[in-house]
Coordinates of C-alpha atoms and ligand atoms in Angstrom, one line a residue:
M242 CA 9.6 -14.0 7.1
S243 CA 10.4 -12.2 4.0
E244 CA 9.6 -14.7 1.4
E245 CA 5.8 -14.7 0.9
P246 CA 4.1 -11.5 1.9
T247 CA 0.4 -10.9 1.9
P248 CA -0.7 -9.7 -1.5
G249 CA 1.1 -6.5 -2.6
K250 CA -1.4 -4.2 -4.3
G251 CA -1.6 -4.9 -8.0
K252 CA 1.2 -7.4 -8.1
G253 CA 1.1 -9.4 -11.4
K254 CA 0.7 -13.2 -11.3
E255 CA 2.8 -13.9 -14.4
R256 CA 6.4 -14.0 -13.1
E257 CA 7.0 -17.5 -14.5
K258 CA 5.8 -16.4 -17.9
A259 CA 8.0 -13.4 -17.6
A260 CA 11.1 -15.5 -16.8
R261 CA 10.5 -17.5 -19.9
K262 CA 10.1 -14.4 -22.0
L263 CA 13.3 -12.9 -20.8
H264 CA 15.6 -15.0 -22.9
R265 CA 18.4 -12.9 -24.3
A266 CA 21.7 -14.1 -22.8
I267 CA 24.1 -11.7 -21.1
D268 CA 27.7 -12.5 -20.2
G269 CA 30.4 -11.1 -18.1
L270 CA 28.6 -10.2 -14.8
S271 CA 30.8 -10.5 -11.8
D272 CA 29.5 -12.2 -8.6
E273 CA 29.2 -8.8 -7.0
Q274 CA 27.1 -7.5 -9.9
V275 CA 24.9 -10.6 -9.7
T276 CA 24.4 -10.1 -6.0
Q277 CA 23.6 -6.4 -6.5
L278 CA 21.1 -7.2 -9.3
L279 CA 19.3 -9.8 -7.2
D280 CA 19.2 -7.4 -4.3
L281 CA 17.5 -4.8 -6.6
N282 CA 14.9 -7.3 -7.5
P283 CA 13.8 -9.6 -4.7
A284 CA 11.0 -11.2 -6.6
L285 CA 13.4 -12.1 -9.3
A286 CA 15.9 -13.5 -6.8
H287 CA 13.0 -15.5 -5.3
E288 CA 12.1 -16.8 -8.7
L289 CA 15.7 -17.8 -9.5
G290 CA 15.9 -19.7 -6.2
S291 CA 18.3 -17.4 -4.4
G292 CA 15.7 -15.7 -2.3
H293 CA 17.5 -13.5 0.3
G294 CA 20.7 -15.5 0.3
D295 CA 19.0 -18.8 1.1
G296 CA 19.6 -20.4 -2.3
D297 CA 22.5 -21.2 -4.6
P298 CA 24.1 -18.0 -5.9
G299 CA 25.9 -19.9 -8.7
A300 CA 22.7 -21.3 -10.1
A301 CA 21.0 -18.0 -9.7
A302 CA 23.8 -16.3 -11.5
E303 CA 23.5 -18.7 -14.4
A304 CA 19.7 -18.2 -14.5
L305 CA 20.2 -14.4 -14.3
K306 CA 22.6 -14.5 -17.2
R307 CA 19.9 -15.9 -19.4
L308 CA 17.8 -12.7 -18.8
N309 CA 18.0 -9.4 -20.6
L310 CA 20.4 -7.0 -18.8
Q311 CA 18.4 -3.9 -19.4
E312 CA 15.2 -5.4 -18.1
I313 CA 17.0 -6.5 -14.9
M314 CA 18.7 -3.2 -14.4
T315 CA 15.5 -1.3 -14.6
G316 CA 14.1 -3.7 -12.0
L317 CA 11.2 -4.6 -14.3
A318 CA 11.8 -8.3 -14.7
S319 CA 9.8 -9.3 -11.7
S320 CA 6.4 -9.8 -13.3
G321 CA 5.0 -10.5 -16.7
K322 CA 3.1 -7.3 -16.5
N323 CA 6.3 -5.3 -16.2
V324 CA 8.2 -6.9 -19.0
K325 CA 6.5 -5.0 -21.8
D326 CA 8.2 -2.3 -23.6
M327 CA 7.5 1.1 -22.0
G328 CA 6.1 2.4 -25.3
A329 CA 3.4 -0.3 -25.0
Y330 CA 1.5 1.5 -22.3
K331 CA -1.2 2.3 -24.8
F332 CA -3.6 3.8 -22.3
W333 CA -1.2 5.5 -19.9
A334 CA 0.7 7.1 -22.9
T335 CA -2.5 9.1 -23.5
Q336 CA -2.9 10.3 -19.9
P337 CA -1.4 13.3 -18.1
V338 CA 1.3 11.4 -16.3
P339 CA 5.1 11.7 -16.6
K340 CA 6.9 9.5 -19.1
F341 CA 9.8 7.2 -18.2
G342 CA 13.1 9.0 -18.6
E343 CA 11.6 12.3 -17.7
G344 CA 13.5 14.0 -14.8
D345 CA 15.3 10.7 -13.9
S346 CA 18.7 12.2 -13.4
P347 CA 19.4 13.8 -10.0
D348 CA 20.7 17.0 -11.7
E349 CA 17.6 17.3 -13.8
Q350 CA 15.0 18.8 -11.4
V351 CA 11.6 19.3 -13.1
A352 CA 9.3 22.2 -12.3
E353 CA 6.6 20.7 -10.1
G354 CA 3.0 21.3 -11.1
P355 CA 0.0 20.2 -13.1
I356 CA 0.6 18.6 -16.5
K357 CA -2.7 19.5 -18.1
V358 CA -5.0 22.4 -17.1
Q359 CA -8.7 22.1 -17.6
T360 CA -11.9 23.6 -16.4
V361 CA -15.0 21.9 -15.1
E362 CA -17.0 23.3 -18.1
E363 CA -14.9 21.3 -20.5
I364 CA -15.7 18.0 -18.8
P365 CA -18.4 15.8 -20.4
K366 CA -21.5 15.5 -18.2
E367 CA -22.2 11.9 -19.4
P368 CA -20.1 8.8 -19.1
A369 CA -18.5 7.2 -22.1
P370 CA -20.6 4.3 -23.4
L371 CA -19.8 0.8 -22.2
L372 CA -19.7 -2.4 -24.3
D373 CA -23.1 -3.8 -25.2
G374 CA -24.5 -5.8 -22.3
F375 CA -22.9 -3.7 -19.6
E376 CA -24.0 -0.5 -17.9
W377 CA -22.7 2.1 -15.4
S378 CA -24.0 2.0 -11.9
T379 CA -23.2 4.4 -9.0
I380 CA -22.9 2.3 -5.9
D381 CA -24.6 3.4 -2.7
L382 CA -22.3 2.3 0.1
L383 CA -24.9 3.3 2.7
D384 CA -27.1 0.5 1.4
D385 CA -25.9 -2.7 3.0
A386 CA -26.9 -4.8 0.0
Q387 CA -24.8 -2.7 -2.4
L388 CA -21.9 -2.6 0.1
T389 CA -22.1 -6.4 0.2
E390 CA -21.9 -6.5 -3.6
V391 CA -18.7 -4.6 -3.6
W392 CA -17.4 -6.8 -0.8
E393 CA -18.3 -9.9 -2.9
L394 CA -16.5 -8.6 -6.0
L395 CA -13.4 -7.7 -4.1
N396 CA -13.5 -10.9 -2.0
G397 CA -13.4 -13.0 -5.2
H398 CA -11.4 -10.9 -7.6
Y399 CA -9.2 -8.3 -5.8
V400 CA -5.4 -8.3 -5.4
E401 CA -3.6 -11.6 -5.0
D402 CA 0.0 -12.4 -4.4
D403 CA 2.1 -13.6 -7.3
E404 CA 1.6 -17.2 -6.5
A405 CA -2.2 -16.8 -6.0
M406 CA -1.9 -18.1 -2.5
F407 CA -3.6 -15.2 -0.7
R408 CA -6.1 -12.6 -1.7
F409 CA -6.9 -9.4 0.2
N410 CA -10.2 -9.8 2.0
Y411 CA -11.4 -6.3 3.0
S412 CA -14.3 -6.6 5.5
T413 CA -17.4 -4.5 4.9
S414 CA -16.3 -2.5 8.0
I415 CA -12.9 -1.7 6.5
L416 CA -14.5 -0.9 3.2
K417 CA -16.7 1.7 4.8
W418 CA -13.8 3.1 6.8
A419 CA -11.5 3.3 3.8
M420 CA -14.1 4.7 1.4
M421 CA -16.2 7.0 3.6
P422 CA -14.0 9.5 5.3
P423 CA -15.3 13.0 5.9
G424 CA -16.2 14.7 2.6
W425 CA -16.8 11.4 0.7
K426 CA -18.8 11.9 -2.4
K427 CA -21.5 9.5 -3.4
E428 CA -20.8 9.8 -7.1
W429 CA -17.2 8.5 -6.6
Y430 CA -18.1 4.8 -6.1
R431 CA -18.5 3.7 -9.7
G432 CA -19.5 0.2 -10.8
V433 CA -20.1 -1.7 -14.0
R434 CA -23.0 -4.1 -14.0
A435 CA -23.9 -6.8 -16.5
S436 CA -27.2 -5.5 -17.9
Q437 CA -29.1 -8.8 -17.8
S438 CA -28.0 -10.3 -14.5
R439 CA -27.4 -6.9 -12.8
K440 CA -24.2 -8.5 -11.4
L441 CA -21.5 -6.1 -10.3
V442 CA -18.4 -6.9 -12.5
G443 CA -16.2 -3.8 -12.1
F444 CA -15.6 -1.2 -9.5
I445 CA -13.4 1.8 -8.8
A446 CA -13.6 4.3 -5.9
A447 CA -12.1 7.7 -5.0
I448 CA -12.1 9.8 -1.8
P449 CA -11.1 13.4 -1.4
V450 CA -7.7 14.2 0.0
E451 CA -5.8 17.5 0.7
L452 CA -2.4 16.3 -0.5
R453 CA 0.7 18.3 0.1
V454 CA 3.6 17.6 -2.3
R455 CA 6.5 19.5 -0.9
D456 CA 5.3 23.1 -0.6
K457 CA 2.0 22.9 -2.6
V458 CA -1.2 21.5 -1.3
L459 CA -3.3 19.8 -3.9
H460 CA -7.1 19.5 -3.6
A461 CA -6.9 15.9 -4.9
S462 CA -8.5 12.5 -4.8
E463 CA -7.2 9.2 -3.8
V464 CA -8.2 6.3 -6.2
N465 CA -8.4 2.8 -4.9
F466 CA -10.3 -0.5 -5.1
L467 CA -10.1 -0.8 -8.9
C468 CA -11.3 -4.3 -9.6
I469 CA -12.6 -6.2 -12.6
H470 CA -14.2 -9.7 -12.4
K471 CA -11.7 -12.3 -13.5
K472 CA -13.9 -13.4 -16.5
L473 CA -13.7 -9.8 -17.9
R474 CA -10.0 -9.3 -17.6
S475 CA -7.7 -8.1 -20.5
K476 CA -10.7 -6.5 -22.3
R477 CA -9.5 -2.9 -21.8
L478 CA -12.2 -2.2 -19.2
A479 CA -9.7 -0.8 -16.6
P480 CA -8.9 2.3 -18.8
V481 CA -12.7 2.9 -19.1
L482 CA -13.1 2.8 -15.4
I483 CA -10.1 5.0 -14.8
K484 CA -11.4 7.5 -17.4
E485 CA -14.8 7.5 -15.7
I486 CA -13.5 8.1 -12.2
T487 CA -11.3 10.9 -13.7
R488 CA -14.4 12.5 -15.3
L489 CA -16.3 12.2 -12.0
C490 CA -13.4 13.8 -10.0
N491 CA -13.0 16.5 -12.7
L492 CA -16.7 17.4 -12.4
E493 CA -16.1 18.2 -8.7
G494 CA -13.2 20.4 -9.7
V495 CA -10.6 17.8 -8.8
F496 CA -7.8 17.5 -11.4
Q497 CA -5.1 15.7 -9.4
A498 CA -5.0 12.3 -7.8
I499 CA -2.8 9.9 -5.9
Y500 CA -2.9 6.1 -6.3
T501 CA -0.6 3.2 -5.5
G502 CA 0.0 -0.2 -7.0
G503 CA 2.4 -3.1 -7.1
I504 CA 2.8 -2.9 -10.9
V505 CA 5.1 -0.5 -12.7
L506 CA 3.3 2.2 -14.7
P507 CA 4.5 5.5 -16.1
K508 CA 5.8 6.8 -13.7
P509 CA 6.2 6.2 -10.0
V510 CA 7.0 9.3 -7.9
S511 CA 8.2 7.0 -5.2
T512 CA 8.7 3.3 -4.5
C513 CA 8.5 1.7 -1.0
R514 CA 9.1 -1.9 0.0
Y515 CA 6.9 -4.1 2.1
F516 CA 8.3 -5.6 5.4
H517 CA 6.6 -8.3 7.5
R518 CA 6.9 -9.2 11.1
A519 CA 5.7 -12.6 12.1
I520 CA 3.5 -12.8 15.2
N521 CA 1.9 -16.2 14.9
W522 CA 4.8 -18.0 13.2
P523 CA 3.4 -21.5 13.2
K524 CA 0.3 -20.4 11.5
L525 CA 2.2 -18.4 8.9
Y526 CA 4.4 -21.4 8.3
E527 CA 1.3 -23.7 7.9
V528 CA -0.4 -21.5 5.3
G529 CA 2.9 -21.1 3.3
F530 CA 3.5 -17.5 4.2
S531 CA 6.7 -18.0 6.1
P532 CA 9.3 -20.6 5.2
L533 CA 11.4 -22.5 7.7
P534 CA 15.0 -21.4 7.0
S535 CA 17.3 -24.3 6.3
N536 CA 19.5 -23.7 9.3
S537 CA 16.5 -23.2 11.7
K538 CA 13.9 -25.3 13.6
P539 CA 10.3 -24.3 14.3
Q540 CA 11.0 -23.8 18.0
F541 CA 13.8 -21.3 17.1
Q542 CA 11.5 -19.4 14.8
I543 CA 8.8 -19.3 17.5
R544 CA 11.3 -18.0 20.0
K545 CA 12.7 -15.4 17.6
Y546 CA 9.2 -13.9 17.1
A547 CA 8.1 -14.1 20.7
V548 CA 6.3 -10.9 21.8
P549 CA 6.2 -9.7 25.4
D550 CA 2.9 -9.8 27.2
R551 CA 3.1 -6.2 28.5
T552 CA 3.9 -2.9 27.0
S553 CA 6.8 -0.8 28.3
L554 CA 6.1 2.8 27.7
R555 CA 4.8 4.7 30.7
G556 CA 1.6 6.6 30.0
L557 CA 0.6 4.5 27.0
R558 CA -3.2 4.0 26.6
E559 CA -5.9 3.7 24.0
M560 CA -6.7 6.9 22.2
Q561 CA -10.0 8.5 23.3
K562 CA -12.2 11.1 21.7
K563 CA -10.8 13.8 24.0
D564 CA -7.4 13.2 22.4
V565 CA -8.4 14.1 18.8
G566 CA -7.2 17.7 19.0
A567 CA -3.8 16.9 20.5
V568 CA -3.3 14.0 18.1
Q569 CA -4.2 16.1 15.1
D570 CA -1.8 18.8 16.2
L571 CA 1.1 16.3 16.8
L572 CA 0.4 14.4 13.5
T573 CA 0.3 17.6 11.5
R574 CA 3.6 18.7 12.8
Y575 CA 5.1 15.3 12.3
L576 CA 3.9 14.9 8.7
A577 CA 5.4 18.3 7.9
K578 CA 8.8 16.5 7.8
F579 CA 7.9 14.5 4.8
D580 CA 7.8 15.6 1.1
M581 CA 4.4 14.1 0.5
A582 CA 1.6 13.8 3.1
A583 CA -2.1 14.4 3.6
E584 CA -3.3 17.3 5.6
F585 CA -5.8 16.1 8.1
N586 CA -8.4 18.2 9.9
K587 CA -9.9 17.1 13.3
Q588 CA -12.8 15.2 11.7
E589 CA -10.5 13.3 9.5
V590 CA -8.2 12.4 12.4
E591 CA -11.2 11.2 14.3
H592 CA -12.3 9.1 11.4
W593 CA -9.0 7.6 10.5
L594 CA -7.7 7.0 14.0
L595 CA -10.5 6.6 16.5
H596 CA -12.4 3.4 16.8
N597 CA -16.1 4.2 17.1
K598 CA -17.1 2.0 20.0
K599 CA -20.7 3.2 19.8
D600 CA -21.3 1.2 16.6
A601 CA -21.3 -2.3 18.0
L602 CA -22.2 -3.8 14.6
E603 CA -18.9 -2.7 13.1
D604 CA -15.8 -4.8 13.6
Q605 CA -12.9 -2.7 14.9
V606 CA -10.6 -1.8 12.0
V607 CA -8.2 0.7 13.5
W608 CA -6.3 0.7 16.8
T609 CA -4.6 3.8 18.1
Y610 CA -2.5 4.3 21.3
V611 CA -1.3 7.6 22.7
V612 CA 1.4 8.3 25.3
E613 CA 0.2 10.9 27.9
D614 CA 2.9 12.4 30.0
D615 CA 2.7 13.4 33.7
H616 CA 1.4 16.8 32.6
K617 CA -1.4 15.2 30.6
K618 CA 0.2 16.2 27.4
I619 CA 0.0 13.7 24.4
T620 CA 3.6 13.2 23.4
D621 CA 3.3 10.3 21.0
F622 CA 0.8 8.0 19.2
I623 CA 0.9 5.0 17.1
S624 CA -1.8 3.2 15.1
F625 CA -2.4 0.1 13.0
Y626 CA -5.4 -1.2 11.0
C627 CA -6.6 -4.7 10.3
L628 CA -6.8 -6.3 6.9
E629 CA -7.3 -10.0 6.5
S630 CA -6.2 -12.0 3.5
S631 CA -8.0 -15.2 2.4
V632 CA -5.9 -18.3 2.0
I633 CA -6.8 -19.4 -1.6
G634 CA -5.5 -22.9 -1.8
P635 CA -6.3 -25.9 0.5
S636 CA -5.2 -25.2 4.0
T637 CA -6.2 -25.8 7.6
H638 CA -6.6 -22.0 7.9
S639 CA -9.0 -19.9 5.8
N640 CA -7.4 -16.5 6.4
V641 CA -4.4 -14.6 7.7
K642 CA -5.1 -11.7 10.0
A643 CA -2.6 -8.9 9.2
A644 CA -2.1 -5.6 11.1
Y645 CA -0.8 -2.8 8.9
L646 CA 1.2 -0.1 10.6
F647 CA -0.7 3.2 10.0
Y648 CA 0.3 6.7 11.2
Y649 CA 2.5 7.5 14.2
A650 CA 4.2 10.6 15.6
T651 CA 6.4 11.5 18.5
E652 CA 7.6 14.9 19.9
I653 CA 11.1 13.4 20.0
G654 CA 11.1 13.5 16.3
L655 CA 10.2 17.2 16.3
A656 CA 13.1 18.5 18.4
K657 CA 15.4 20.9 16.6
P658 CA 17.8 19.5 15.9
V659 CA 16.5 16.0 16.0
D660 CA 18.4 13.6 18.2
R661 CA 18.4 10.7 15.8
E662 CA 19.4 8.1 18.3
A663 CA 16.7 9.3 20.7
L664 CA 14.1 9.2 17.9
K665 CA 15.2 5.7 16.9
A666 CA 14.9 4.5 20.5
R667 CA 11.5 6.1 20.9
L668 CA 10.1 4.7 17.6
N669 CA 11.4 1.2 18.6
A670 CA 9.7 1.5 21.9
L671 CA 6.4 2.6 20.3
V672 CA 6.4 -0.1 17.6
S673 CA 7.4 -2.8 20.1
D674 CA 4.5 -1.8 22.3
S675 CA 2.1 -1.8 19.4
L676 CA 3.3 -5.3 18.6
V677 CA 2.1 -6.3 22.1
Y678 CA -1.4 -5.1 21.2
C679 CA -1.2 -6.8 17.8
K680 CA -0.5 -10.0 19.7
Q681 CA -3.3 -9.4 22.2
Y682 CA -5.8 -8.9 19.3
K683 CA -4.6 -12.1 17.7
F684 CA -3.0 -10.7 14.6
D685 CA -0.8 -13.3 12.7
V686 CA 1.5 -10.8 11.1
Y687 CA 2.4 -7.1 11.3
N688 CA 3.1 -5.4 7.9
A689 CA 4.8 -2.1 7.3
L690 CA 6.3 -0.2 4.3
S691 CA 9.7 1.5 4.1
L692 CA 8.0 4.9 4.3
M693 CA 8.1 7.7 7.0
D694 CA 10.8 7.0 9.6
N695 CA 10.3 3.2 9.5
A696 CA 13.9 2.4 8.5
L697 CA 14.8 3.4 12.0
F698 CA 13.0 0.4 13.6
L699 CA 12.1 -2.2 11.0
E700 CA 15.1 -4.4 11.4
E701 CA 15.4 -4.1 15.2
Q702 CA 11.7 -5.1 15.5
K703 CA 12.3 -8.1 13.3
F704 CA 10.4 -7.1 10.3
G705 CA 11.8 -8.9 7.3
P706 CA 11.9 -7.5 3.7
G707 CA 9.2 -8.8 1.5
D708 CA 8.9 -9.4 -2.3
G709 CA 6.4 -6.7 -2.7
Q710 CA 6.9 -3.1 -3.6
L711 CA 4.4 -0.3 -3.5
H712 CA 4.7 2.3 -6.2
Y713 CA 3.2 5.8 -5.5
Y714 CA 1.7 7.7 -8.5
L715 CA 0.4 11.2 -9.0
F716 CA -2.1 11.8 -11.7
N717 CA -1.8 15.1 -13.6
Y718 CA 1.0 16.4 -11.5
R719 CA 4.7 16.4 -12.3
A720 CA 6.9 16.1 -9.3
N721 CA 10.6 15.3 -8.6
P722 CA 11.2 11.8 -7.2
I723 CA 10.5 11.3 -3.5
A724 CA 12.7 8.9 -1.4
G725 CA 10.9 5.6 -0.6
G726 CA 13.2 4.6 2.2
I727 CA 15.2 2.0 0.2
D728 CA 18.5 2.4 -1.6
K729 CA 19.3 1.5 -5.2
R730 CA 19.8 -2.1 -4.1
N731 CA 16.3 -2.2 -2.6
R732 CA 17.7 -2.3 0.9
L733 CA 16.5 -0.2 3.8
D734 CA 18.3 3.1 3.8
P735 CA 18.4 4.5 7.3
E736 CA 20.7 7.3 6.1
A737 CA 18.2 8.6 3.6
L738 CA 14.8 8.2 5.3
S739 CA 11.7 8.2 3.2
G740 CA 10.0 11.4 2.1
I741 CA 6.6 9.6 2.0
G742 CA 4.3 10.5 4.8
K743 CA 1.2 9.1 3.2
T744 CA -0.1 5.6 3.9
Q745 CA -2.5 3.8 1.6
I746 CA -5.2 1.3 2.7
Ligands
MYA1019 S1 -4.5 -0.8 -7.2 C1 -5.3 -2.3 -7.2 C2 -5.7 -2.8 -8.6 N1 -6.5 -3.9 -8.5 C3 -6.1 -5.2 -8.6 O1 -5.0 -5.5 -8.8 C4 -7.2 -6.2 -8.5 C5 -7.0 -7.4 -9.4 N2 -6.9 -7.0 -10.8 C6 -7.9 -6.5 -11.5 O2 -9.0 -6.4 -11.1 C7 -7.6 -6.1 -12.9 O3 -6.4 -6.9 -13.3 C8 -7.3 -4.6 -13.1 C9 -6.9 -4.3 -14.5 C10 -8.6 -3.9 -12.8 C11 -6.2 -4.1 -12.2 N3 -3.6 0.7 -12.0 O4 -8.8 -3.8 -18.5 P1 -7.4 -4.1 -18.9 C12 -3.7 -0.8 -17.0 C13 -3.6 1.5 -13.1 O5 -7.3 -4.9 -20.2 P2 -7.3 -5.9 -16.6 C14 -5.8 0.4 -7.3 O6 -6.9 0.1 -7.0 C15 -2.6 -1.5 -17.8 O7 -1.3 -0.9 -17.6 N4 -3.6 0.9 -14.4 O8 -6.7 -4.9 -17.7 C16 -5.4 1.8 -7.7 C17 -3.2 -1.3 -19.2 O9 -2.9 0.0 -19.6 P3 -1.7 0.2 -20.6 C18 -3.6 -0.4 -14.5 O10 -6.2 -6.7 -16.1 C19 -5.9 2.1 -9.1 C20 -4.7 -1.4 -18.9 O11 -4.9 -1.1 -17.5 C21 -3.6 -1.2 -13.4 O12 -8.5 -6.5 -17.1 C22 -5.5 3.4 -9.7 C23 -5.2 -2.8 -19.2 O13 -6.6 -2.8 -19.0 C24 -3.6 -0.6 -12.1 N5 -3.6 -1.3 -11.0 O14 -7.8 -4.9 -15.4 C25 -6.0 3.6 -11.1 N6 -3.7 -2.5 -13.8 O15 -2.1 -0.3 -22.0 C26 -5.5 4.8 -11.7 C27 -3.7 -2.5 -15.1 O16 -1.4 1.7 -20.7 C28 -6.1 6.1 -11.2 N7 -3.7 -1.2 -15.6 O17 -0.5 -0.5 -20.0 C29 -5.7 7.3 -11.9 C30 -6.3 8.6 -11.3 C31 -7.7 8.7 -11.8 C32 -8.4 9.9 -11.1 C33 -7.9 11.3 -11.6 C34 -8.7 12.4 -10.9 C35 -8.1 13.7 -11.3

């Protein structure tokens, strides 16, 4: 299940080119070192034909030795995008983000805080000019026609997996949900149009977030849905969009931001890994998402990923509006465990977790289940959201319906001291029951990252490690590294759980 994930955000498509570029020979690596390096870099292992131990390690070692040691050691050889010299980040070198090498050693703790301090008065009131033939356009997401334009751009041009087999297909319902939480700002949906045709060819969005990084709460924004039409790629339009959304945030007094991506930029504050749990294995096999391991048969795979028909936790039920206060309280206390997390008020909890049944026109995007004990107290909850991917190539299926594990919390994780085994058992029960609902709602696959306490249940719930990584970045804020739930060999690290309590859509 690990071999072909749904598109990881921002993953490059140029691994083959990368492998060809990485030509300098290295000698003298032991088998153990080869294994370690391939573990560090699953995409590279896949490319070299030794994906997760299925291939020939000897041949992979030979291929590996043809690559440049430093590039492999830094884990940067997995995509063409990542191969360039760090000094070649011409745009990012000019931005208030930490440089590679800064604060990398565990003894070298940096003082956390803003990198550049500015006032709203210093910020230009007008956008920078665009190339001739293009113009800025603020997109009104309340206007269905404009929302559809954003959907069309993303549907044809947003994030694909490395082999261009799948592309994220955010429905208009999920776009509204993801981009219009309480406090959304109409100026923060910025598009670029071709002046003559009026066609939308570029987009970037931001939403407000109260983001806690260790003991400080930043009044920040979360930037997402950066997309440029394929015909306008590599023309340095992305930096223009990024500078424009920065200006628009700054004008609202927001000087810090969080964003994520599959590509390496200066410099991640954390890195998580994607995990995938097959639900409809035959379909995943047919679309090329899941391979058939050489020592297996389809019926074994189907049996392996069978999901029970019924849930097991007593008191588990769908979240209702009356639960919002209790869920917000539980979530707030649970997220306090992590180094980085959003601070959600009640309106935000309602927006992010409660499906609004009144709006019959909207497809359901989020599913949340609470556990209510005999005293009517909410002791746990778990949620997931729906994000489909289009199958790009010829196939009998046009899409893959993926559930993404979202937020969860349990009182058992808040006991002092925490009984780790009890927490592990409870999280496994919650996730296992959420899988039952995923199956009922006809999801094909359940995806999760190595963040929060996920390392306590991913393996037991048969989530397999994927190729994709998700790097977390902070704009204009220097912070010490935050654990992403994986060790130096890119393996789940149940001993050092992740400090990331923030999920990204
Ligand atoms: S992540 C999802 C990103 N979208 C996609 O992957 C969709 C498919 N791809 C595309 O549409 C294009 O390839 C994009 C780049 C638009 C990604 N994040 O115009 P270019 C840098 C940051 O010639 P293009 C998401 O939405 C690149 O390193 N920078 O390139 C979060 C290079 O700079 P440098 C990126 O391929 C977005 C420059 O752009 C990314 O035509 C967070 C090249 O520009 C990327 N994903 O277009 C944005 N990809 O020379 C940052 C490339 O330095 C927000 N680049 O290497 C920062 C906070 C702002 C707010 C602050 C408020 C205070």
